[in-house]
Coordinates of C-alpha atoms in Angstrom, one line a residue:
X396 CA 17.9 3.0 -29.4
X397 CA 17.9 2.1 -26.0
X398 CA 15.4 -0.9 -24.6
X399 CA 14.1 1.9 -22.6
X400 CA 12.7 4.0 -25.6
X401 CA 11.2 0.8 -27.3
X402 CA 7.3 1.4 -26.2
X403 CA 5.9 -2.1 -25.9
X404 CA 2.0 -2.6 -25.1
X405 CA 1.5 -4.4 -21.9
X406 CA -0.7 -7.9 -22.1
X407 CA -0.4 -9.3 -18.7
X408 CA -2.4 -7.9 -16.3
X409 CA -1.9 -6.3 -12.5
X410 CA -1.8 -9.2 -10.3
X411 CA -4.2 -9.2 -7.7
X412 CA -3.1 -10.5 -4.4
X413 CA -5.3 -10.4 -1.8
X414 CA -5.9 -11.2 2.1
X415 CA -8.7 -13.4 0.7
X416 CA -5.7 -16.7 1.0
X417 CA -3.5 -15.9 3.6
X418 CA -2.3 -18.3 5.9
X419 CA 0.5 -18.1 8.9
X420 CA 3.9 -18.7 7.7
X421 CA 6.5 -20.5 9.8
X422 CA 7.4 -17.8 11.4
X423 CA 3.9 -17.3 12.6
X424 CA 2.6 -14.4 10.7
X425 CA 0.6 -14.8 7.8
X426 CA 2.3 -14.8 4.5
X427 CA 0.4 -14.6 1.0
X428 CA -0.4 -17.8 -0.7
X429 CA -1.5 -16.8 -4.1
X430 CA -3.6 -14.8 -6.7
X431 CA -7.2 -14.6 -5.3
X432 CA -9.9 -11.9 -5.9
X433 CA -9.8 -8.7 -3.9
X434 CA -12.1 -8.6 -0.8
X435 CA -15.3 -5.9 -2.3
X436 CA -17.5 -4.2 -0.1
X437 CA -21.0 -4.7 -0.9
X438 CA -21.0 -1.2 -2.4
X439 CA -17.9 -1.4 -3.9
X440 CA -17.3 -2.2 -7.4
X441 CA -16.3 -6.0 -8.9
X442 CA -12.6 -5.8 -7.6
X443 CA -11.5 -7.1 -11.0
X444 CA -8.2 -7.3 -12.1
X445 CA -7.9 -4.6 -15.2
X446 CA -5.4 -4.6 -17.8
X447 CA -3.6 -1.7 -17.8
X448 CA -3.2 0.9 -20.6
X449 CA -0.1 2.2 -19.7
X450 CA 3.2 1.2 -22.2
X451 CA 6.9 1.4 -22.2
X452 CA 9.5 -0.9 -20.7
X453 CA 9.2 -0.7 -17.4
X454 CA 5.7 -1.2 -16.9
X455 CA 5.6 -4.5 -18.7
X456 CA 8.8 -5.4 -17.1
X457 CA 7.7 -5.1 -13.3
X458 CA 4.0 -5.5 -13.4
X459 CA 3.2 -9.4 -12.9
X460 CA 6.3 -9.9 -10.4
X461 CA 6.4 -6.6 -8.1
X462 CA 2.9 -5.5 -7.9
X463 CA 0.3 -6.3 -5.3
X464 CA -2.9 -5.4 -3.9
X465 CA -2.4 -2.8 -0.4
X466 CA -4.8 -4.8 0.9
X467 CA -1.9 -8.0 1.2
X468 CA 0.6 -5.7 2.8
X469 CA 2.0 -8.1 5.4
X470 CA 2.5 -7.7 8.9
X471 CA 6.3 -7.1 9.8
X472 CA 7.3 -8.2 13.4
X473 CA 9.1 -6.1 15.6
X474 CA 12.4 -7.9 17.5
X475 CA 12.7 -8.3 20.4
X476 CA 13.2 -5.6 22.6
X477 CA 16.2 -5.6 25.8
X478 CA 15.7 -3.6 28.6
X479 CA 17.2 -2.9 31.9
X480 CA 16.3 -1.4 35.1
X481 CA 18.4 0.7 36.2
X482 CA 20.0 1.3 40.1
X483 CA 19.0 4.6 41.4
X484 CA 20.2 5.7 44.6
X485 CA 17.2 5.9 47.0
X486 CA 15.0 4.2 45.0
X487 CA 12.1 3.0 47.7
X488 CA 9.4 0.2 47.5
X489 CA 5.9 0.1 47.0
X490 CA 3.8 0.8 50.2
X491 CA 0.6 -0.6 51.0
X492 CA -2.1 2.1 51.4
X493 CA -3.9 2.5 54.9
X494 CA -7.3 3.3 55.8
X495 CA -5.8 6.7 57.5
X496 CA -3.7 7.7 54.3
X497 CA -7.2 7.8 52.5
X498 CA -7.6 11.9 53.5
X499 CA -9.8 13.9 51.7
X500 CA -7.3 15.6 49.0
X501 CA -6.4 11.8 48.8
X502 CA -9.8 10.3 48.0
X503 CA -10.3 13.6 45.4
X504 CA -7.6 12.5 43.7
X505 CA -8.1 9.0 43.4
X506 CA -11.8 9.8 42.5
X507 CA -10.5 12.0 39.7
X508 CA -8.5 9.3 38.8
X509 CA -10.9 6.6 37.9
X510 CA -13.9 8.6 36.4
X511 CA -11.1 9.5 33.7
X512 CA -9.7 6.4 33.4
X513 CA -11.2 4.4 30.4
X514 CA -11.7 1.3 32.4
X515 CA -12.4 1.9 36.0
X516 CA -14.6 5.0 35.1
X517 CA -17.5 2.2 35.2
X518 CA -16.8 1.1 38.3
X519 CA -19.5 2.4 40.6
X520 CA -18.9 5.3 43.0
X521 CA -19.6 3.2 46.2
X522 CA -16.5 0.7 45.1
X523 CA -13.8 3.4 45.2
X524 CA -12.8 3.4 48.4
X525 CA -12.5 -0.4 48.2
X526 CA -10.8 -0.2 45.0
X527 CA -8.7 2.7 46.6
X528 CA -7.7 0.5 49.2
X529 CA -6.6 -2.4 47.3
X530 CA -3.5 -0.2 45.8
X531 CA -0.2 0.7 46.6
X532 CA 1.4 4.3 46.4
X533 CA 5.3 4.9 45.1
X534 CA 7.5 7.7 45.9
X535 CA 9.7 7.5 43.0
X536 CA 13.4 9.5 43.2
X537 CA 14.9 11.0 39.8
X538 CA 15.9 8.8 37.1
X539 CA 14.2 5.9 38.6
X540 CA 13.0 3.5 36.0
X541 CA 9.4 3.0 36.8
X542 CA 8.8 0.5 33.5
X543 CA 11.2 -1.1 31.4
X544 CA 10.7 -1.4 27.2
X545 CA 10.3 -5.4 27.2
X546 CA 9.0 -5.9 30.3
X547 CA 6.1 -7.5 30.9
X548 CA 2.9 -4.8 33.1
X549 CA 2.3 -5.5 36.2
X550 CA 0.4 -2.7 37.5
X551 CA -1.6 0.3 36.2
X552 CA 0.5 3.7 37.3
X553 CA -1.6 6.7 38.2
X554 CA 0.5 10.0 38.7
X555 CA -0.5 12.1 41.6
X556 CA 3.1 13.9 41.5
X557 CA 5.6 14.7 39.1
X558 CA 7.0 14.6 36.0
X559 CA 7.9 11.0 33.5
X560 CA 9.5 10.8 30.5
X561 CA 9.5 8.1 28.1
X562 CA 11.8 6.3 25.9
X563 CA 11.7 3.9 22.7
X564 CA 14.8 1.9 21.8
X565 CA 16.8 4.3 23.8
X566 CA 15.8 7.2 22.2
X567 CA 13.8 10.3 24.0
X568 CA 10.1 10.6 22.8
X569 CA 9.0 14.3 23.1
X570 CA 6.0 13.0 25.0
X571 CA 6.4 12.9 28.7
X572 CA 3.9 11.8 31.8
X573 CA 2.2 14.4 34.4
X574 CA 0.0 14.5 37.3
X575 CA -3.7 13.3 36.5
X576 CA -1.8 10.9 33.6
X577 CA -1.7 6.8 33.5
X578 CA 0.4 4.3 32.3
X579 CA 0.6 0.6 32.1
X580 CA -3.3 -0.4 31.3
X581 CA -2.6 -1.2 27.7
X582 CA 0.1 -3.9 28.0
X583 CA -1.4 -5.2 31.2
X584 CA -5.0 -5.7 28.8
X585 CA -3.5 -7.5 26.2
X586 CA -0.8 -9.3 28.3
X587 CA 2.5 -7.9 26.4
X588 CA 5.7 -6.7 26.9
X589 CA 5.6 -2.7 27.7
X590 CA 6.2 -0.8 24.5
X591 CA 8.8 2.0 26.1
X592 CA 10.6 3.1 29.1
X593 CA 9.4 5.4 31.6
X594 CA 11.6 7.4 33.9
X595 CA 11.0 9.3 36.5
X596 CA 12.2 12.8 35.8
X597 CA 12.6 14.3 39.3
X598 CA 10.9 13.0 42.3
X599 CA 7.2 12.2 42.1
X600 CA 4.5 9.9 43.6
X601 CA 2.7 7.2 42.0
X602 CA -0.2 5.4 42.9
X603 CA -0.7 1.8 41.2
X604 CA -3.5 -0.8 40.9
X605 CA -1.7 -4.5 40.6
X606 CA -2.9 -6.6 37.7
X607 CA -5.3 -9.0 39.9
X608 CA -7.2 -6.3 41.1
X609 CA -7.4 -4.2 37.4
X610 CA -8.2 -7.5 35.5
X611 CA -11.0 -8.1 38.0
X612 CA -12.8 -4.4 37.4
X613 CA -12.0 -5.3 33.8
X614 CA -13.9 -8.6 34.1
X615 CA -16.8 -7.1 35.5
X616 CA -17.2 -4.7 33.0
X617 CA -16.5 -6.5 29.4
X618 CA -19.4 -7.7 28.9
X619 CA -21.0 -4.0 28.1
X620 CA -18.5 -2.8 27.0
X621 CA -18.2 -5.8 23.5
X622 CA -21.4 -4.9 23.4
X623 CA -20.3 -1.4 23.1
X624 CA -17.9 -2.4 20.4
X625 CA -20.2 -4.1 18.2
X626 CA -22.6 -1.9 17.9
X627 CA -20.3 0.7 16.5
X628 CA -18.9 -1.8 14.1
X629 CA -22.2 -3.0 12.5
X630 CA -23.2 1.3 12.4
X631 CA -19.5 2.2 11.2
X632 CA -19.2 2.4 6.9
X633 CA -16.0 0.4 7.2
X634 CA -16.7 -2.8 9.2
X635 CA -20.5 -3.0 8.6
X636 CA -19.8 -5.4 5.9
X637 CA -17.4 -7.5 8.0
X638 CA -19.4 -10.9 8.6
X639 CA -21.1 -11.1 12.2
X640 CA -18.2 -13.4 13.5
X641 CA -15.7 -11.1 12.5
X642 CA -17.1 -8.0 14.2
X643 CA -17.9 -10.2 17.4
X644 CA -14.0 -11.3 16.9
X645 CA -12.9 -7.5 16.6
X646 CA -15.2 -6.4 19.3
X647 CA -13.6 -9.2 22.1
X648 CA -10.6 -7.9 21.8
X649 CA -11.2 -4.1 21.7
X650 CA -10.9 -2.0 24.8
X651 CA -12.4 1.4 25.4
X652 CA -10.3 4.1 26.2
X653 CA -10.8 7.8 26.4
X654 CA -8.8 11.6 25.7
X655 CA -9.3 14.6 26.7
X656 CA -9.2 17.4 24.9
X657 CA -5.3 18.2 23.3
X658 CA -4.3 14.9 24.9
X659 CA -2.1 13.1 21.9
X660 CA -3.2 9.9 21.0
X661 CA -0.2 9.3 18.6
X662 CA 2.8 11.2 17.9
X663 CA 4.3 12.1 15.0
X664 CA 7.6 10.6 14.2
X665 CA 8.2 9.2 17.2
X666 CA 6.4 6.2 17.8
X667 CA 6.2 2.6 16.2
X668 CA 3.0 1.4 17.4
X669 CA 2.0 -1.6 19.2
X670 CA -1.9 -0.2 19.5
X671 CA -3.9 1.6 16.9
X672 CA -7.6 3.4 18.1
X673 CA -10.4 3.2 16.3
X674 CA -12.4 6.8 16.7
X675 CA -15.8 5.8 17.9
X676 CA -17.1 9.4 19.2
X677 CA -15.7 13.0 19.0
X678 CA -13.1 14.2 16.5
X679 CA -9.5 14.2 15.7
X680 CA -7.0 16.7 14.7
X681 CA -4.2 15.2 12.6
X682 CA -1.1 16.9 12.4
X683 CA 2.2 17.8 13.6
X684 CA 1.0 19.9 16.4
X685 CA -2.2 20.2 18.0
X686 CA -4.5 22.0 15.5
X687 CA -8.1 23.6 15.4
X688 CA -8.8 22.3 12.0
X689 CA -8.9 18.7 10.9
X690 CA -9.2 17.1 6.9
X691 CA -12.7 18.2 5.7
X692 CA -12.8 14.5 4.1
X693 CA -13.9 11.8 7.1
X694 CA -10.0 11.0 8.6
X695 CA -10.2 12.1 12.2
X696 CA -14.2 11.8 12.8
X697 CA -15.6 8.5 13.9
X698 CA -14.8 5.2 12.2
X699 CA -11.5 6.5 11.4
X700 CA -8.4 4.1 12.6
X701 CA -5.5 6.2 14.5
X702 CA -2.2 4.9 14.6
X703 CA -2.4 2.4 12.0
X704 CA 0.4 3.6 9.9
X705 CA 3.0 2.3 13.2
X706 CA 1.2 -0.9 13.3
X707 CA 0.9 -2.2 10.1
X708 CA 3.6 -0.6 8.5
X709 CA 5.9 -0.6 11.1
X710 CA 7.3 2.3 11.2
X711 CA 7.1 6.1 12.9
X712 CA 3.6 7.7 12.2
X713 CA 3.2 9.8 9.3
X714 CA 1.5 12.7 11.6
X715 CA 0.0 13.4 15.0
X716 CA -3.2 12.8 16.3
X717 CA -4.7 15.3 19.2
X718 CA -8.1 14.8 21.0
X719 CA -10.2 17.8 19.6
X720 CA -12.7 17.8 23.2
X721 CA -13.3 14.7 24.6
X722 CA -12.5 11.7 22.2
X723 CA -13.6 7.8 22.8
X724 CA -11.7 5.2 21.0
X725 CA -11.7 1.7 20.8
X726 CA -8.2 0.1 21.5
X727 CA -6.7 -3.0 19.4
X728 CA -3.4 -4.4 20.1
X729 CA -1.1 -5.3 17.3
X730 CA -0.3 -8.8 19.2
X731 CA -3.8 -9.7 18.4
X732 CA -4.1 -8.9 14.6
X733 CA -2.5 -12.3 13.9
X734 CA -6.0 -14.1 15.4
X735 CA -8.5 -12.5 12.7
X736 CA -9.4 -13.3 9.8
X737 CA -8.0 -11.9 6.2
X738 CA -11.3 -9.5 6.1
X739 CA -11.1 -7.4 9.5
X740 CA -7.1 -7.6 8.6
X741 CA -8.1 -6.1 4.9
X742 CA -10.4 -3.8 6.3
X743 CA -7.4 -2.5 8.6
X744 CA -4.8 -2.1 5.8
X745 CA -7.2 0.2 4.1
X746 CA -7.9 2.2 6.9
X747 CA -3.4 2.6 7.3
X748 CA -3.3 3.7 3.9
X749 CA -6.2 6.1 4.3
X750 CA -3.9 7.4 7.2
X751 CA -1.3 8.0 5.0
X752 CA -3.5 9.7 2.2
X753 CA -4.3 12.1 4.2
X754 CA -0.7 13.1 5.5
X755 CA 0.3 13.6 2.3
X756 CA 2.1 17.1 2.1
X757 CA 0.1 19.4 0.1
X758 CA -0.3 22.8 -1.7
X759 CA -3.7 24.3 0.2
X760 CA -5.1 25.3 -3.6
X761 CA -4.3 21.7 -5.2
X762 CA -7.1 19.8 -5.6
X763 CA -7.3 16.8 -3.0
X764 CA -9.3 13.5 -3.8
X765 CA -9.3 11.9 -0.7
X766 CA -10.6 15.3 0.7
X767 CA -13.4 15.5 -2.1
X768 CA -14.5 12.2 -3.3
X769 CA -17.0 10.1 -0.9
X770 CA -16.3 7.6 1.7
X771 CA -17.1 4.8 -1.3
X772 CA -15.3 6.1 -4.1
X773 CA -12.2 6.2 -1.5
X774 CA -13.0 2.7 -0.9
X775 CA -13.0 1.9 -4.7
X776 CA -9.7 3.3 -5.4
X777 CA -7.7 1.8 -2.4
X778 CA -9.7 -1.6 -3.9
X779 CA -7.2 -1.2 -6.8
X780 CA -4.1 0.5 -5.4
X781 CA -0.9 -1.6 -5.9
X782 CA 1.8 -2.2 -3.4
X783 CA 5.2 -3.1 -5.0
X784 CA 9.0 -3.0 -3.6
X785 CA 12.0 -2.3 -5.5
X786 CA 15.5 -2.8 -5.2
X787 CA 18.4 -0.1 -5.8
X788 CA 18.5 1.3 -8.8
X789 CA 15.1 -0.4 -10.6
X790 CA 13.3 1.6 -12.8
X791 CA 9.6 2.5 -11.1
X792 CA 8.0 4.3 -14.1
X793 CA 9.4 5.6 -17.5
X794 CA 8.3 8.0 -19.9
X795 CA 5.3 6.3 -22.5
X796 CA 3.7 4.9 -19.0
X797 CA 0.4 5.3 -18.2
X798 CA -0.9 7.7 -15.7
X799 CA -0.1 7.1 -12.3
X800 CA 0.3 8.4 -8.6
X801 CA 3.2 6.8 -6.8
X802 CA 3.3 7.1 -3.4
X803 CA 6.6 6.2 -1.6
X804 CA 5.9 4.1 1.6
X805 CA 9.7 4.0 2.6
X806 CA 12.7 4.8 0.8
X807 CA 12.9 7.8 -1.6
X808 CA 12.7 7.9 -5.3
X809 CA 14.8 9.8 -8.3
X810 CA 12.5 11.9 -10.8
X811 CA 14.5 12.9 -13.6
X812 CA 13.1 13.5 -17.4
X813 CA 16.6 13.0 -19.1
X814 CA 17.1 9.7 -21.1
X815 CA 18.9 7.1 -19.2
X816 CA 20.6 3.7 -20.2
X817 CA 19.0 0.8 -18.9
X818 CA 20.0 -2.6 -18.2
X819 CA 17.6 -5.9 -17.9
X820 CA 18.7 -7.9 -15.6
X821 CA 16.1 -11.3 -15.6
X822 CA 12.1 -9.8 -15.8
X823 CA 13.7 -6.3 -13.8
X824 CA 14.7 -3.3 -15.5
X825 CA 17.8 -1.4 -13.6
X826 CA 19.1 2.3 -14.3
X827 CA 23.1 1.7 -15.7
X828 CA 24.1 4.4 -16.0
X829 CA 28.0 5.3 -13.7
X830 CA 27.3 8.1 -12.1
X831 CA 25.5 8.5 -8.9
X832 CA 21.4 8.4 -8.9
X833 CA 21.2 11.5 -6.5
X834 CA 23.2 13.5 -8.9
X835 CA 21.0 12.6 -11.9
X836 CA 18.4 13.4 -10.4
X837 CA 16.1 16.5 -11.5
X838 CA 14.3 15.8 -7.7
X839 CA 14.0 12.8 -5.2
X840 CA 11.0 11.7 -3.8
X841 CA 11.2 11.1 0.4
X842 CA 9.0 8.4 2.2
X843 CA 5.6 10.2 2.8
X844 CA 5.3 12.3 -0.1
X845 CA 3.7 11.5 -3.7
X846 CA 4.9 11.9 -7.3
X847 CA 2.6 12.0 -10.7
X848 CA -0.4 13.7 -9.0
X849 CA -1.0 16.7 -11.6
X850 CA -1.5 16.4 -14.1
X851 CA -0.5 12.5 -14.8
X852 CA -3.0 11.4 -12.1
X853 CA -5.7 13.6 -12.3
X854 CA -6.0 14.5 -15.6
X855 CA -4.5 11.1 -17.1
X856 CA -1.3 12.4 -19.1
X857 CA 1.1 9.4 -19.3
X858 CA 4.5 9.9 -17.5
X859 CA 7.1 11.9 -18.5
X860 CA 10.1 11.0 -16.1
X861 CA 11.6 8.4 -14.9
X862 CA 11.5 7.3 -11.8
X863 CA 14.5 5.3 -10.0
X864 CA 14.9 3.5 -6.7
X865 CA 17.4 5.0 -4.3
X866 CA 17.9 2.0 -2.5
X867 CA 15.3 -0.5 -1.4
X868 CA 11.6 1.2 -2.1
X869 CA 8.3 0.2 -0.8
X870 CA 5.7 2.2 -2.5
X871 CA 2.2 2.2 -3.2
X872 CA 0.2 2.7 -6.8
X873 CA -2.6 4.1 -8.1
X874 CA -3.5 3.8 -12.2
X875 CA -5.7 6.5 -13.9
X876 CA -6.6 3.6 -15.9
X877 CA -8.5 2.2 -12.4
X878 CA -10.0 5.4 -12.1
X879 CA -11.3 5.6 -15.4
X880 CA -13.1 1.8 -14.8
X881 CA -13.9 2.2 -11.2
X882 CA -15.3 6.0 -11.3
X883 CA -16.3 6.4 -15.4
X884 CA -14.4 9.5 -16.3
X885 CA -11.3 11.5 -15.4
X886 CA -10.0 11.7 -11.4
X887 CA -10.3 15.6 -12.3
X888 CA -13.7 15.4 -13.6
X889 CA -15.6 13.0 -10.9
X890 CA -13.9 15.2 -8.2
X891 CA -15.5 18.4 -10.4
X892 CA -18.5 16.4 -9.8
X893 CA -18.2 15.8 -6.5
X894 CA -17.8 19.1 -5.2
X895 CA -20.9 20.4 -7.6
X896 CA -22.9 17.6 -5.4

């Protein structure tokens, strides 16, 4: 018989990496130092490593080298980024603003302007005209590059006039720019290169506040506005437990900013953020398109993290996220993740893989955990979620393997429930057999979908399949065996339970 039909117990348990001894590698992000326990809300259950009940070769082959806590996903840095301005016939200079410019359609504008704006909406009425003053107005000509990807921000862009459409890497976003719209504020705050390219669509005008001016209103108004800040974080279920330094540490860095209702705040599949929001009032439609539902469970109400997928992943977000009404969110940079500390880091990995929970294609009359289960039992299953990688061709799960819910991060997987030949190649088990994967496959498994849900997962029948690598695979774990410790019965059963309640 093959190795792979030889069921052999597994002894060695899951290891359990965690942020808890992280420290910044040479390359300056933080790189995982060792086996430490996982960080526990107070709530939360003992975080211990359990030995898991599945068997058969490829679980005992994998599980002490590839598997580690989601809550040590690292950090990947983005390159660098080139850009260019390009020349544009006519393109025209910035021009002061005059006392006699200020007419009243003007000043309407501009008023408009700030009380929408998420900084200068706290600037006193009485200081607009001074503030309106201090700017300068742009008459932009079509195609005119008006920011560069990789530049650094040197003003805040306010668009009394036409239309602006942005770019990422050179490629179109679906998003563009429009009268009553800003740009610019974000990378000017946190003092980073701009994150994409705007370009002026036809002609338009622009009016813009310099950065000496905007970091001066911003000054006056920080103080209130960490205080702000902290308050929700020591209210909010997630970061409550965060020690006081931490949530003072998160709160300095966090800038409020505001949508209106259908504004996107990310979208989906275009964008790999530099900035994720933290939902601190209104809700949230997540979706593809703008939407008048939202998940019945809590992603997309306050305390939830928007955009987190782009950041700590890195890659495109798993869905969009529309203002339902007027939203207010809390702003964090991804330049300034590498100054906290392992538990506001932790606490942010869980709330990117609660993102992608939740955008997890479904069948409306399947049963949904994440939708069902409270805010803490969520937080005890993401406590014990693994986070492996595998190369081409590695076996992820065979048949004889406990019950499990594999969700692919990137990459795609090949499910197929015919016997394959196997070959072991040091303490990794590889499919070997010579004709393609794809065409061996009963059905492949794309990056942002799940595998193993029903009834492996919720009803804890071991796995039938196989499960192969199509190339390099980042996935994400979750053992029926954790449920069983974490939760005391069956995923099917609590959730039964749950919905009783």
């Amino acid at each position: 018989p093959s190795q792979a039909s030889k069921p052999i117990s597994e002894t060695n348990q899951s290891q359990a990496l965690d942020a808890g001894r992280l420290s910044p590698g040479a390359d300056g992000m933080e790189q995982s130092q060792g086996l430490s326990l996982p960080m526990v809300f107070p709530s939360e259950a003992s975080g211990q490593s359990i030995e898991s009940a599945s068997a058969g070769l490829a679980a005992r082959m994998r599980r002490d080298k590839r598997v580690a806590r989601v809550a040590t996903g690292l950090l990947q840095e983005e390159g660098k980024r080139d850009s260019t301005h390009s020349a544009v016939a006519g393109r025209r200079a910035s021009q002061s603003v005059m006392p006699e410019m200020l007419d009243p359609e003007l000043e309407s504008f501009l008023t408009k302007a700030f009380q929408k704006h998420f900084l200068l909406k706290s600037v006193a009425a009485s200081e607009y005209k001074a503030l309106s003053l201090s700017m300068k107005v742009k008459h932009a000509v079509a195609d005119e590059v008006i920011v560069s990807q990789g530049d650094q921000a040197e003003s805040v862009y306010f668009i009394r006039h036409g239309t602006f459409a942005l770019s990422q890497d050179s490629v179109a976003l679906l998003k563009t720019l429009g009268p009553g719209d800003s740009f610019g504020e974000l990378a000017l705050l946190y003092s980073v290169p701009s994150s994409t390219t705007i370009t002026a669509v036809g002609s338009g005008e622009l009016w813009k506040l310099e950065r000496q001016r905007f970091l001066e209103c911003k000054e006056k108004l920080s103080s209130s506005q960490m205080e702000k800040a902290l308050e929700f974080f020591q209210a909010c279920q997630d970061f409550r437990y965060l020690k006081e330094d931490d949530q003072k540490s998160l709160a300095a860095v966090c800038t409020s900013k505001s949508f209106e209702d259908g504004n996107p705040i990310v979208m989906h599949n275009e964008e790999v953020g530099d900035f994720m929001f933290i939902v601190i009032s209104g809700q949230v439609s997540v979706g593809d398109e703008k939407s008048d539902t939202f998940d019945r469970g809590s992603y997309g109400k306050p305390g939830s993290v928007i955009g987190s997928v782009g950041v700590i992943y890195n890659k495109e977000q798993v869905g969009g996220a529309f203002a339902k009404g007027t939203v207010e969110c809390l702003c964090l940079n991804k330049a300034s993740l590498s100054n906290f500390s392992a538990s506001v880091i932790d606490v942010l990995r869980r709330a990117a893989f609660k993102a992608i929970l939740h955008s997890l294609p479904r069948n409306p009359l399947d049963p949904e955990p994440w939708r069902i289960l409270s805010e803490q039992q969520v937080n005890m299953l993401i406590s014990r979620t693994e986070d492996g990688t595998f190369e081409a061709g590695e076996i992820v799960f065979a048949p004889d393997d406990g019950a499990q819910l594999i969700i692919v991060v990137t990459g795609e997987v090949a499910v197929t429930k015919h016997p394959v030949k196997t070959r072991v190649d040091g303490d990794l088990v590889f499919f070997d057999e010579p004709q393609d994967i794809r065409n061996y496959a009963d059905k492949v498994i794309p990056s942002g979908h799940c595998y193993g849900k029903q009834p492996e997962f919720l009803e804890g029948v071991d796995m039938s399949t196989y499960g192969i690598a199509m190339g390099r695979v980042r996935l994400h774990r979750i053992l029926h065996s954790s449920v069983q410790e974490l939760l005391g019965d069956s995923l099917m059963e609590v959730m039964r339970c749950a919905e009783i309640k």
